[in-house]
Coordinates of C-alpha atoms in Angstrom, one line a residue:
C80 CA 45.8 -16.6 -43.9
L81 CA 45.7 -20.3 -44.4
C82 CA 43.0 -19.8 -47.0
L83 CA 45.3 -17.7 -49.2
K84 CA 48.1 -20.3 -48.9
F85 CA 45.6 -23.1 -49.8
L86 CA 44.3 -21.2 -52.9
S87 CA 47.8 -20.6 -54.2
E88 CA 48.8 -24.2 -53.6
N89 CA 45.6 -25.7 -55.0
P90 CA 44.5 -23.5 -58.0
D91 CA 42.2 -26.2 -59.3
A92 CA 40.4 -26.9 -56.0
S93 CA 36.6 -27.2 -56.4
P94 CA 34.3 -24.5 -55.0
S95 CA 33.1 -27.1 -52.4
T96 CA 36.6 -27.9 -51.3
I97 CA 37.5 -24.2 -51.0
A98 CA 34.3 -23.4 -49.1
E99 CA 35.1 -26.2 -46.7
K100 CA 38.6 -24.8 -46.1
V101 CA 37.2 -21.4 -45.4
V102 CA 34.7 -22.8 -42.9
N103 CA 37.5 -24.7 -41.2
E104 CA 39.6 -21.6 -40.9
Q105 CA 36.7 -19.6 -39.6
M106 CA 35.9 -22.2 -37.0
A107 CA 39.5 -22.8 -36.0
S108 CA 39.9 -19.1 -35.5
G109 CA 36.8 -18.9 -33.3
L110 CA 35.2 -16.4 -35.6
K111 CA 31.5 -15.9 -36.3
S112 CA 29.8 -17.7 -39.2
Q113 CA 29.5 -14.6 -41.3
D114 CA 33.3 -14.0 -41.1
K115 CA 33.9 -16.8 -43.6
I116 CA 32.9 -14.5 -46.5
H117 CA 35.3 -11.9 -45.3
I118 CA 38.1 -14.5 -45.0
F119 CA 37.4 -15.7 -48.6
I120 CA 37.1 -12.2 -50.2
S121 CA 40.3 -11.0 -48.5
A122 CA 42.2 -14.2 -49.5
S123 CA 41.0 -14.4 -53.1
F124 CA 40.3 -10.9 -54.4
T125 CA 42.5 -7.9 -55.1
P126 CA 41.4 -4.3 -55.8
D127 CA 42.2 -5.1 -59.5
F128 CA 39.8 -8.1 -59.5
F129 CA 38.3 -7.1 -62.9
K130 CA 41.7 -7.4 -64.7
H131 CA 42.1 -10.9 -63.4
K132 CA 38.5 -12.1 -63.8
Q133 CA 38.3 -12.9 -60.1
V134 CA 34.5 -12.6 -59.9
P135 CA 33.7 -15.2 -62.5
T136 CA 36.4 -17.4 -61.2
H137 CA 35.3 -17.3 -57.5
A138 CA 31.5 -16.9 -57.9
P139 CA 30.8 -20.6 -57.5
T140 CA 32.7 -20.6 -54.2
I141 CA 31.0 -17.4 -53.0
A142 CA 27.7 -19.1 -53.7
K143 CA 28.7 -22.1 -51.6
I144 CA 29.7 -19.8 -48.7
T145 CA 26.7 -17.4 -48.8
Q146 CA 24.1 -20.0 -49.8
G147 CA 21.8 -17.2 -51.1
K148 CA 21.1 -16.0 -47.5
N149 CA 20.5 -12.3 -47.2
V150 CA 22.6 -11.9 -44.1
M151 CA 25.6 -13.5 -45.8
E152 CA 25.1 -11.4 -48.9
R153 CA 25.1 -8.3 -46.7
H154 CA 28.4 -9.5 -45.3
L155 CA 29.6 -10.1 -48.9
I156 CA 28.8 -6.4 -49.7
S157 CA 30.6 -5.5 -46.5
A158 CA 33.7 -7.5 -47.6
C159 CA 33.5 -5.7 -50.9
E160 CA 33.4 -2.3 -49.1
G161 CA 36.6 -3.3 -47.2
L162 CA 38.3 -4.4 -50.4
C163 CA 37.4 -1.2 -52.4
A164 CA 37.5 1.4 -49.6
D165 CA 40.5 3.1 -51.3
K166 CA 39.1 2.6 -54.9
P167 CA 35.4 3.5 -54.7
K168 CA 34.9 3.3 -58.5
N169 CA 35.8 -0.4 -58.3
F170 CA 33.1 -1.1 -55.7
A171 CA 30.3 -0.4 -58.2
V172 CA 32.0 -2.7 -60.8
L173 CA 32.4 -5.4 -58.1
I174 CA 28.8 -5.5 -56.9
K175 CA 27.5 -5.4 -60.6
Q176 CA 29.7 -8.3 -61.5
L177 CA 28.6 -10.2 -58.3
F178 CA 25.0 -9.5 -59.3
D179 CA 25.7 -10.7 -62.9
E180 CA 27.2 -13.9 -61.6
E181 CA 24.0 -14.4 -59.5
V182 CA 25.8 -14.5 -56.1
L183 CA 24.4 -11.1 -55.0
E184 CA 20.6 -10.6 -55.1
E185 CA 19.0 -7.4 -56.3
D186 CA 17.0 -7.0 -53.0
T187 CA 20.2 -7.2 -51.0
I188 CA 21.9 -4.5 -53.0
L189 CA 18.8 -2.2 -52.8
E190 CA 18.5 -2.9 -49.1
W191 CA 22.2 -1.9 -48.6
A192 CA 21.7 1.2 -50.8
G193 CA 18.8 2.4 -48.7
E194 CA 20.4 2.1 -45.3
G195 CA 23.6 4.1 -45.0
R196 CA 26.1 3.0 -42.4
T197 CA 25.0 -0.1 -40.5
D198 CA 26.5 -2.8 -38.3
Y199 CA 27.5 -4.5 -41.6
T200 CA 29.8 -1.6 -42.6
P201 CA 33.4 -2.6 -41.8
E202 CA 35.0 -0.5 -39.0
S203 CA 38.0 0.0 -41.4
V204 CA 35.8 1.9 -43.8
D205 CA 35.3 5.6 -42.7
E206 CA 32.2 7.6 -43.6
D207 CA 33.8 9.4 -46.5
Q208 CA 34.9 6.1 -48.1
R209 CA 31.4 4.6 -47.5
C210 CA 29.7 7.6 -49.0
S211 CA 32.1 7.6 -52.0
M212 CA 31.3 3.9 -52.7
R213 CA 27.6 4.5 -52.3
A214 CA 27.8 7.4 -54.8
E215 CA 29.8 5.3 -57.3
A216 CA 27.1 2.5 -56.9
E217 CA 24.2 4.8 -57.7
P218 CA 24.1 3.9 -61.4
V219 CA 23.9 0.2 -60.5
V220 CA 21.2 1.0 -57.9
V221 CA 19.1 3.1 -60.3
W222 CA 19.5 0.4 -63.0
L223 CA 18.2 -2.3 -60.6
Q224 CA 15.3 -0.1 -59.5
E225 CA 14.4 0.6 -63.1
D226 CA 14.7 -3.1 -64.0
D227 CA 12.5 -3.9 -61.0
S228 CA 9.8 -1.5 -62.0
S229 CA 9.8 -2.7 -65.7
D230 CA 9.4 -6.3 -64.4
E231 CA 6.2 -5.1 -62.6
D232 CA 4.9 -3.4 -65.7
S233 CA 5.3 -6.5 -67.8
D234 CA 3.2 -8.7 -65.4

């Protein structure tokens, strides 16, 4: 992946520059617009992302790529599923960190949590893996739902 090479050769590149490289790679490869988040996550994240602080490091670039659009955030979750399929416990940590960095909206996570397998789910993720990640994410989902209902109470 050219994106991975670029990231390793340009560790101080700005989020805008990195996002531009990702878009160029997506277009040059004839891929769909939503594939750019998959390109970036696969190039910049490892299953041990939390040990290397990859979420805080890459959150500004993710924000440039997703632009707060629900469909792009759904693809972000999908890319996370692909990354964490073999380590479902890491999935919950990843979506919580992405939420904390404000690149993944509460509504998007709750929408994902309520749907089961969809067109967003990567083909590489089998149903057992998807169910394991969904189960590991349950505390995050419950926390978001409780947070949401306490927001309504305080109005």
